[in-house]
Amino acid sequence: MIARNTTDLALVVGLLAGTVAALLAPGVPWPVEWAFGAAFLLGLPGYAVVAALFPRTPEQTPTDHVAPPSWVARAALSLLASVLVVAATGVLLGAVGWLTLTPVVAVVAVVTLAAVVVAYGRRRRLPADRRGNPLGALSPSAALVGPRTSRTQAAVTLLAVVVLLASLGFVAATPSPEPGYSEVTMPREDANASVGSAPQALVAGEDNTVALSLENHEGESTAYTVRVQLQRVGANGSVLEQERLDSFRATLADNETARYERDLSPSMTGEDLRLRTLVYEGDASGDPDLSLRVWVDVAEAGSS
Amino acid sequence: MSLPGLSRKFAVERADLAVAKLGVVVSVLLLGLQWFASQPFLLLIPLATGTGSALYVFTESTEGRAYRRPTLPRSVAGLLPAVVGLGLAGVVVATHVAGTRTDAVYLLTGGVGVAVFAQILFVDDDALGVGAVLCQILAAALVIRFGALYATPGYVGVDIWTHATVLVDGVARNGATAALGDSKYVMAPVYHVVGAIGTLVFGGVRDGIYLAVGLFVTLSALFVYATGRLVLPARWALLATALYGFSDQFIRWGMHVIPTSLGLAFFLAAAYLVTRLFEGDAERWTVALLAATSLAVVFTHQVSTVVLLFLLGAAALVAVALRAVGSNPNRVPSARTAAALSAVTVTTVAVTVVSWAYTPFSSGSRFLWRELAVLRTALTRDAGFLNLAGGDGGSAAAAGSQSAFAALIPYVELVGFTLLLAAAVVGGLLMLRWRASTGVSLTHVLTAGTMFVAVFGLSIFGVRVLMPGRWMAFLFVPMALLAAAGFSYVARTRSRRLVVAAFVVLALAYPTTMVVAEKATLDSPAFEDEHPRYAYTEPEIAAVGSTGAVLSPDSEQVVGTDHPYRTLYDRLGGYESGEPVLGANGPTATQVSVYRDYQSTGPISFETAADAPAVGAAAVSERVCPTDWDKRYANDAVWVCTQSGQPEAAS
């Protein structure tokens, strides 16, 4: 039978059991895991330790030299003690290479239970009305409104709290509206090689394999049109001559990456030609959504 | 006031008044520094200390008399908790819908702050809901920080990218602190261990750090209330908590959640325990918890340890000194208190020295000897009066506009700090006068004073080796407590107008300016044309990983891009990175260059070569990523360019 004014300790044991199950059992929904996890790391061990340290209510008695810590101070100390317990557990387990979930949960749970036992024993030795059980001492309404608040004002405040909680639920349930994006890469054959040492060389009339990587992070399946052009560029940047080397369409699922190896067979030759890759979302019209360029030399077939 | 009247005011009668009068004179003299250097702090600090001192001197205190503080009508006051709740709901939804914190979010956040301060300052004693206001402060603190954190892809800040993606992740993956390798954190692993346990519990490094460490840091504001409540009535303890909870520096470390943040939370606990130790006659549990907390700081963060030693040293010094020279038994701490504080201080110093002597640092050296060498160099070579250049690192070379409004922004952002300092001066002077709690009073005054000198005094002489930027959030703890005491003093003055003016200015100006200050808005600067964003978009983060197809992190070639984006290439990508020097035709020293849209739209500046024209916003992309370079990677916001094989190619 549970002694009077120890229901908070029973609640700690219950929450601890729920936490162990939530953290170690597979397939637990994340909101449940987060709620129990936060309580486990920042609440339960410290609460139990503080309950063991201070079995009495905060009120000062005539025999006290100083008053025991207030409820607020105990709440703060519970946070501190929780982190200290978790940190000590982690440092010890980390030093011997056992810092994994099960040992952590086991050690913190054992420390918490031991503190609960001590707290229970110390409280039982006190008169029931002197036992430091915050559940019996605190009023939930005191956390919402002041002492002279009218019923209407209290109702409005309660409504505001409900709206706040609903907004948090809305945010948790709906994905972030972060705008999507796409990526296109023309990888270098050897990413370790130093940059700028030599231009990429192609041979006219032959298949020159060029790699291309496309990634879709638009948040939905996206169709792309890809065009590859070879351009001769004048000194002022104007395009003097242009040749389309390739054009293809690809549809990528969200978060899909596709790597292509395209055979390009240019007819234009010369040095300092610009190989452009244009990526359009949807059909190829207007300005491309993404573009790449690589400066190449194109030699005639058979030339050295 | 006539000359004889002024003379009477400045006659030395009591220590507090003497210091206040000296403060007025010194502040006026310090205003002269404006002639030698242009820094907002050089104006605002003397202004704040002078105003605080003058207010103390010229205010006729009516302590103990009946007075009637201005209050709001009950019908209005009773609705303020609902205003806070609805305001926070608005912040949550607006941040989520916009995907970032916008001007509207800052406006709402400031409004929430005003509603909280209004309750503390303008509600009757018998109607003040202490628990309700405390819950509102904590709820606002959580929404402000976690709204920003979860709206931001990746992390907010610079250092956290290393702590999270390398160190915490390493510890969680390996199940051992050996993963900290040769970093200085191998002897200070608490943050990484708690973060790793959070990672195991919540299933990811980001959630692990935010929910295990970030929650603790934010909720540690409770210690400010608990500390304040030991020396102040509930209203003023609430004010101290609100002053701290809405301060830019506390918001900063609740968003950039690194070992400094955890060290700060432990420091708040230590401040409570030290105060309790004085008040509670060194109860065993207080001493044990203070020792444990102090050791936790030593094994968490080195800078936090130095700051903590200021607090412990001040407390021990005050206790021992009062024991030695004090005569009033009500003002002299007990021998147990003095012994306990001395023991904890000596133990912490000893553990710190031993720990640092074994802490590895760069190129095989040890942290202790390296820091001593750096300190010696700073004091003997770098120090110089008004040597104000530099800082504690991490600041961007932002290209602020030169408009009158732009010039005013630093002052706007420091309004909250100025109010805090002015009130803290009043509170500090008041504490010097109080007969009760002398040990605690002197400890907080001495801690605030010495930390203030360490942060601002040494900076004036160019000594920034102690990383003063990191101290500000710690300094704000005693300042918030002293400021709350200061406002309690102002509330007792005869002049109702003064009280109304002071309270209205505080309630309106403090939260609204603090929440838009640079350090409180690292994720999305409120003054976006002045301060760079220390957070990244999804495409900006993705580009770092995708760059590997163009250039391997092992290639040892330097990736050139802006600050702070280059730090992401360092810390997340593992690249060697630098800020490019832009010549007329592109980067001159790097062969791999990364352009992002933000370089054209944000306050980012680049160094240009001597013979090169300045970079205009419109031409940034072509200067960072010239058309005669290869552009091998692109997404919607970032390009990665490499020098092509033919630098003479047509542009």
Short mmCIF file of C-alpha atoms in Angstrom, two decimals, chain B residues 80-403:
data_model
loop_
_atom_site.label_atom_id
_atom_site.label_comp_id
_atom_site.label_asym_id
_atom_site.label_seq_id
_atom_site.Cartn_x
_atom_site.Cartn_y
_atom_site.Cartn_z
CA LEU B 80 -2.39 39.67 -20.35
CA PRO B 81 -1.72 35.93 -19.84
CA ALA B 82 -4.09 35.26 -22.73
CA VAL B 83 -2.26 37.85 -24.83
CA VAL B 84 0.98 36.02 -24.15
CA GLY B 85 -0.54 32.64 -25.04
CA LEU B 86 -2.09 33.91 -28.27
CA GLY B 87 1.08 35.81 -29.14
CA LEU B 88 3.17 32.68 -28.74
CA ALA B 89 0.70 30.72 -30.85
CA GLY B 90 1.09 33.42 -33.50
CA VAL B 91 4.89 33.11 -33.29
CA VAL B 92 4.68 29.34 -33.74
CA VAL B 93 2.35 29.47 -36.74
CA ALA B 94 3.99 32.49 -38.42
CA THR B 95 7.45 30.92 -38.14
CA HIS B 96 6.21 27.63 -39.54
CA VAL B 97 4.31 29.18 -42.43
CA ALA B 98 7.19 31.48 -43.44
CA GLY B 99 9.81 28.78 -42.85
CA THR B 100 11.93 31.28 -40.93
CA ARG B 101 11.60 34.07 -38.41
CA THR B 102 10.36 37.18 -40.17
CA ASP B 103 9.73 40.78 -39.13
CA ALA B 104 6.18 39.78 -38.19
CA VAL B 105 7.56 37.04 -35.94
CA TYR B 106 9.89 39.50 -34.23
CA LEU B 107 7.04 41.94 -33.79
CA LEU B 108 4.91 39.25 -32.17
CA THR B 109 7.83 38.09 -30.01
CA GLY B 110 8.45 41.64 -28.84
CA GLY B 111 4.74 42.00 -28.08
CA VAL B 112 4.81 38.86 -25.97
CA GLY B 113 7.75 40.30 -24.06
CA VAL B 114 5.92 43.57 -23.45
CA ALA B 115 2.90 41.65 -22.10
CA VAL B 116 5.13 39.66 -19.73
CA PHE B 117 6.98 42.73 -18.46
CA ALA B 118 3.68 44.61 -18.08
CA GLN B 119 2.39 41.92 -15.74
CA ILE B 120 5.54 42.03 -13.64
CA LEU B 121 5.69 45.81 -13.43
CA PHE B 122 2.08 46.98 -13.54
CA VAL B 123 -0.04 44.38 -11.74
CA ASP B 124 -1.12 44.76 -8.09
CA ASP B 125 0.65 42.67 -5.48
CA ASP B 126 -2.51 40.75 -4.68
CA ALA B 127 -3.27 40.06 -8.34
CA LEU B 128 0.22 39.08 -9.48
CA GLY B 129 0.23 35.41 -10.49
CA VAL B 130 3.84 34.52 -9.79
CA GLY B 131 3.53 30.95 -11.06
CA ALA B 132 1.61 32.05 -14.13
CA VAL B 133 4.16 34.71 -15.09
CA LEU B 134 7.03 32.31 -14.51
CA CYS B 135 5.34 29.77 -16.78
CA GLN B 136 4.86 32.47 -19.42
CA ILE B 137 8.55 33.42 -19.29
CA LEU B 138 9.57 29.78 -19.74
CA ALA B 139 6.99 29.19 -22.47
CA ALA B 140 8.20 32.28 -24.34
CA ALA B 141 11.81 31.17 -23.92
CA LEU B 142 11.02 27.73 -25.34
CA VAL B 143 8.98 29.07 -28.28
CA ILE B 144 11.58 31.71 -29.20
CA ARG B 145 14.44 29.22 -29.25
CA PHE B 146 12.80 26.06 -30.51
CA GLY B 147 10.73 27.95 -33.10
CA ALA B 148 13.99 29.17 -34.61
CA LEU B 149 15.81 25.87 -34.22
CA TYR B 150 13.18 23.72 -35.89
CA ALA B 151 12.50 26.23 -38.66
CA THR B 152 16.18 26.19 -39.59
CA PRO B 153 17.65 23.36 -41.66
CA GLY B 154 20.77 21.97 -40.00
CA TYR B 155 22.08 24.00 -37.10
CA VAL B 156 22.30 27.65 -36.08
CA GLY B 157 25.81 29.01 -35.55
CA VAL B 158 29.33 28.02 -36.49
CA ASP B 159 30.92 25.78 -33.87
CA ILE B 160 27.94 23.48 -33.48
CA TRP B 161 28.56 21.96 -36.89
CA THR B 162 31.77 20.44 -35.53
CA HIS B 163 30.34 19.51 -32.16
CA ALA B 164 27.27 17.86 -33.67
CA THR B 165 28.37 16.30 -36.93
CA VAL B 166 31.83 15.21 -35.82
CA LEU B 167 32.09 14.88 -32.05
CA VAL B 168 28.60 14.04 -30.74
CA ASP B 169 27.89 11.86 -33.73
CA GLY B 170 31.25 10.16 -33.25
CA VAL B 171 30.59 9.40 -29.58
CA ALA B 172 27.07 8.11 -30.34
CA ARG B 173 28.26 5.92 -33.22
CA ASN B 174 31.26 4.49 -31.39
CA GLY B 175 29.63 4.24 -27.99
CA ALA B 176 32.81 5.61 -26.48
CA THR B 177 34.34 8.96 -25.57
CA ALA B 178 37.48 7.75 -27.30
CA ALA B 179 35.80 9.15 -30.42
CA LEU B 180 36.71 12.61 -29.14
CA GLY B 181 40.26 11.70 -30.16
CA ASP B 182 42.85 14.37 -29.63
CA SER B 183 40.41 17.25 -29.33
CA LYS B 184 40.46 19.36 -26.18
CA TYR B 185 37.05 17.90 -25.34
CA VAL B 186 38.52 14.52 -24.50
CA MET B 187 39.07 16.02 -21.04
CA ALA B 188 35.76 17.92 -21.13
CA PRO B 189 33.32 15.42 -22.61
CA VAL B 190 30.11 16.20 -20.68
CA TYR B 191 28.36 18.11 -23.48
CA HIS B 192 29.21 15.49 -26.07
CA VAL B 193 28.22 12.63 -23.81
CA VAL B 194 24.86 14.20 -22.94
CA GLY B 195 24.36 15.00 -26.62
CA ALA B 196 25.26 11.43 -27.57
CA ILE B 197 22.78 10.02 -25.05
CA GLY B 198 20.18 12.40 -26.47
CA THR B 199 21.05 11.07 -29.92
CA LEU B 200 20.48 7.49 -28.75
CA VAL B 201 17.20 8.38 -27.06
CA PHE B 202 15.72 10.62 -29.77
CA GLY B 203 17.16 8.87 -32.80
CA GLY B 204 19.16 11.72 -34.29
CA VAL B 205 22.05 14.03 -33.42
CA ARG B 206 20.09 17.23 -34.03
CA ASP B 207 17.11 16.19 -31.92
CA GLY B 208 19.44 14.69 -29.35
CA ILE B 209 21.37 17.92 -28.81
CA TYR B 210 18.31 20.15 -28.97
CA LEU B 211 16.14 18.10 -26.63
CA ALA B 212 18.76 16.90 -24.16
CA VAL B 213 21.00 19.98 -23.94
CA GLY B 214 18.89 22.75 -25.51
CA LEU B 215 15.89 22.13 -23.29
CA PHE B 216 18.04 22.13 -20.17
CA VAL B 217 19.75 25.36 -21.18
CA THR B 218 16.43 27.12 -21.83
CA LEU B 219 14.74 25.87 -18.68
CA SER B 220 17.78 26.74 -16.58
CA ALA B 221 16.27 30.26 -16.43
CA LEU B 222 14.41 28.79 -13.46
CA PHE B 223 17.64 29.16 -11.49
CA VAL B 224 17.54 32.92 -12.00
CA TYR B 225 14.14 33.01 -10.33
CA ALA B 226 15.25 30.65 -7.57
CA THR B 227 18.35 32.78 -6.95
CA GLY B 228 16.43 36.02 -7.08
CA ARG B 229 13.83 34.67 -4.69
CA LEU B 230 16.51 34.11 -2.05
CA VAL B 231 17.34 37.81 -1.95
CA LEU B 232 14.35 39.62 -3.47
CA PRO B 233 10.56 39.65 -3.23
CA ALA B 234 8.76 37.49 -5.80
CA ARG B 235 7.94 40.35 -8.20
CA TRP B 236 11.58 41.37 -8.53
CA ALA B 237 12.78 37.79 -8.79
CA LEU B 238 10.32 37.46 -11.69
CA LEU B 239 11.74 40.63 -13.21
CA ALA B 240 15.28 39.22 -12.98
CA THR B 241 14.07 36.05 -14.72
CA ALA B 242 12.35 38.03 -17.48
CA LEU B 243 15.38 40.27 -17.94
CA TYR B 244 17.55 37.21 -18.35
CA GLY B 245 15.10 35.11 -20.33
CA PHE B 246 14.58 37.79 -22.97
CA SER B 247 18.25 38.85 -23.14
CA ASP B 248 19.93 38.43 -26.50
CA GLN B 249 22.90 36.58 -25.04
CA PHE B 250 20.76 33.95 -23.31
CA ILE B 251 18.72 33.50 -26.48
CA ARG B 252 21.98 33.15 -28.40
CA TRP B 253 23.22 30.18 -26.42
CA GLY B 254 19.79 28.58 -26.48
CA MET B 255 20.00 28.50 -30.27
CA HIS B 256 23.71 27.90 -30.79
CA VAL B 257 23.70 24.91 -28.46
CA ILE B 258 27.36 24.10 -27.82
CA PRO B 259 29.46 23.39 -24.70
CA THR B 260 29.28 27.11 -23.83
CA SER B 261 25.51 26.70 -23.52
CA LEU B 262 25.76 23.77 -21.15
CA GLY B 263 28.48 25.57 -19.19
CA LEU B 264 26.13 28.55 -18.91
CA ALA B 265 23.27 26.42 -17.59
CA PHE B 266 25.59 24.90 -14.98
CA PHE B 267 26.78 28.42 -14.11
CA LEU B 268 23.19 29.48 -13.44
CA ALA B 269 22.84 26.52 -11.09
CA ALA B 270 26.13 27.43 -9.40
CA ALA B 271 24.92 31.02 -8.91
CA TYR B 272 21.84 29.69 -7.13
CA LEU B 273 23.86 27.28 -4.99
CA VAL B 274 26.38 29.96 -3.99
CA THR B 275 23.54 32.26 -2.97
CA ARG B 276 21.84 29.43 -1.11
CA LEU B 277 25.11 28.60 0.57
CA PHE B 278 25.26 32.08 2.08
CA GLU B 279 21.58 32.09 2.97
CA GLY B 280 21.35 28.50 4.15
CA ASP B 281 24.50 28.31 6.27
CA ALA B 282 26.29 25.80 4.05
CA GLU B 283 23.85 22.90 4.21
CA ARG B 284 25.53 19.68 3.16
CA TRP B 285 23.40 19.20 0.10
CA THR B 286 24.21 22.69 -1.13
CA VAL B 287 27.92 22.16 -0.75
CA ALA B 288 27.78 18.75 -2.43
CA LEU B 289 25.71 20.00 -5.35
CA LEU B 290 27.89 23.09 -5.76
CA ALA B 291 30.98 20.89 -5.88
CA ALA B 292 29.35 18.52 -8.37
CA THR B 293 28.15 21.41 -10.54
CA SER B 294 31.56 23.07 -10.47
CA LEU B 295 33.25 19.86 -11.55
CA ALA B 296 30.61 19.44 -14.25
CA VAL B 297 31.59 22.86 -15.61
CA VAL B 298 35.30 21.95 -15.55
CA PHE B 299 34.53 18.81 -17.56
CA THR B 300 32.23 20.65 -19.97
CA HIS B 301 33.90 23.81 -21.19
CA GLN B 302 37.12 25.67 -20.55
CA VAL B 303 35.87 29.27 -20.93
CA SER B 304 32.88 28.54 -18.71
CA THR B 305 35.31 27.21 -16.12
CA VAL B 306 37.21 30.48 -16.02
CA VAL B 307 33.95 32.40 -15.61
CA LEU B 308 32.79 30.05 -12.87
CA LEU B 309 36.08 30.58 -11.04
CA PHE B 310 35.30 34.31 -10.98
CA LEU B 311 32.01 33.55 -9.22
CA LEU B 312 33.49 31.02 -6.78
CA GLY B 313 36.55 33.20 -6.16
CA ALA B 314 34.39 36.26 -5.48
CA ALA B 315 32.15 34.31 -3.11
CA ALA B 316 35.07 32.75 -1.22
CA LEU B 317 36.87 36.08 -1.02
CA VAL B 318 33.80 37.87 0.30
CA ALA B 319 33.09 35.16 2.85
CA VAL B 320 36.67 35.03 4.13
CA ALA B 321 37.05 38.82 4.12
CA LEU B 322 33.83 39.35 6.03
CA ARG B 323 34.90 36.72 8.54
CA ALA B 324 38.18 38.55 8.95
CA VAL B 325 36.97 42.14 9.21
CA GLY B 326 33.21 42.00 9.78
CA SER B 327 31.82 42.74 13.21
CA ASN B 328 28.04 42.56 12.75
CA PRO B 329 27.00 38.94 13.30
CA ASN B 330 24.06 39.40 10.93
CA ARG B 331 26.40 40.38 8.12
CA VAL B 332 29.22 37.90 8.68
CA PRO B 333 28.86 34.50 7.03
CA SER B 334 29.34 31.50 9.26
CA ALA B 335 32.69 29.77 9.46
CA ARG B 336 31.07 26.76 7.75
CA THR B 337 30.04 28.92 4.82
CA ALA B 338 33.48 30.46 4.43
CA ALA B 339 35.14 27.06 4.72
CA ALA B 340 32.77 25.41 2.27
CA LEU B 341 33.16 28.16 -0.33
CA SER B 342 36.93 28.12 0.05
CA ALA B 343 37.05 24.35 -0.23
CA VAL B 344 34.89 24.24 -3.34
CA THR B 345 36.91 27.03 -4.92
CA VAL B 346 40.27 25.45 -4.17
CA THR B 347 39.07 22.04 -5.34
CA THR B 348 37.72 23.48 -8.58
CA VAL B 349 40.97 25.36 -9.23
CA ALA B 350 43.01 22.25 -8.53
CA VAL B 351 40.90 20.02 -10.75
CA THR B 352 40.96 22.66 -13.47
CA VAL B 353 44.75 22.92 -13.43
CA VAL B 354 45.24 19.14 -13.47
CA SER B 355 42.61 18.69 -16.18
CA TRP B 356 44.04 21.41 -18.39
CA ALA B 357 47.56 20.09 -17.91
CA TYR B 358 46.39 16.83 -19.50
CA THR B 359 44.12 18.37 -22.12
CA PRO B 360 45.58 17.94 -25.59
CA PHE B 361 45.71 20.92 -27.88
CA SER B 362 47.03 21.60 -31.34
CA SER B 363 50.41 20.27 -32.48
CA GLY B 364 50.99 18.10 -29.46
CA SER B 365 50.90 20.88 -26.90
CA ARG B 366 48.79 20.88 -23.73
CA PHE B 367 45.94 23.28 -23.17
CA LEU B 368 47.28 24.78 -19.93
CA TRP B 369 50.72 25.70 -21.23
CA ARG B 370 49.36 26.89 -24.54
CA GLU B 371 46.82 29.19 -22.89
CA LEU B 372 49.43 30.58 -20.52
CA ALA B 373 51.68 31.34 -23.47
CA VAL B 374 48.82 33.00 -25.35
CA LEU B 375 47.93 35.04 -22.27
CA ARG B 376 51.52 36.16 -21.83
CA THR B 377 51.71 37.19 -25.47
CA ALA B 378 48.43 39.06 -25.20
CA LEU B 379 49.56 40.97 -22.13
CA THR B 380 53.09 41.75 -23.24
CA ARG B 381 52.77 42.22 -26.99
CA ASP B 382 49.19 42.74 -28.13
CA ALA B 383 47.89 44.92 -25.34
CA GLY B 384 47.46 48.61 -26.01
CA PHE B 385 45.05 51.31 -24.92
CA LEU B 386 41.95 51.46 -27.18
CA ASN B 387 43.26 48.60 -29.27
CA LEU B 388 39.69 47.76 -30.18
CA ALA B 389 40.19 45.89 -33.42
CA GLY B 390 39.43 42.20 -33.67
CA GLY B 391 37.13 40.28 -31.41
CA ASP B 392 36.52 36.80 -30.23
CA GLY B 393 36.33 35.42 -33.71
CA GLY B 394 33.47 34.39 -35.82
CA SER B 395 32.37 37.79 -36.97
CA ALA B 396 31.78 38.30 -40.63
CA ALA B 397 33.13 41.11 -42.69
CA ALA B 398 29.68 42.38 -43.29
CA ALA B 399 29.17 45.14 -45.76
CA GLY B 400 26.88 47.38 -43.80
CA SER B 401 25.35 50.27 -45.61
CA GLN B 402 26.43 53.72 -44.56
CA SER B 403 22.99 55.25 -44.17
#
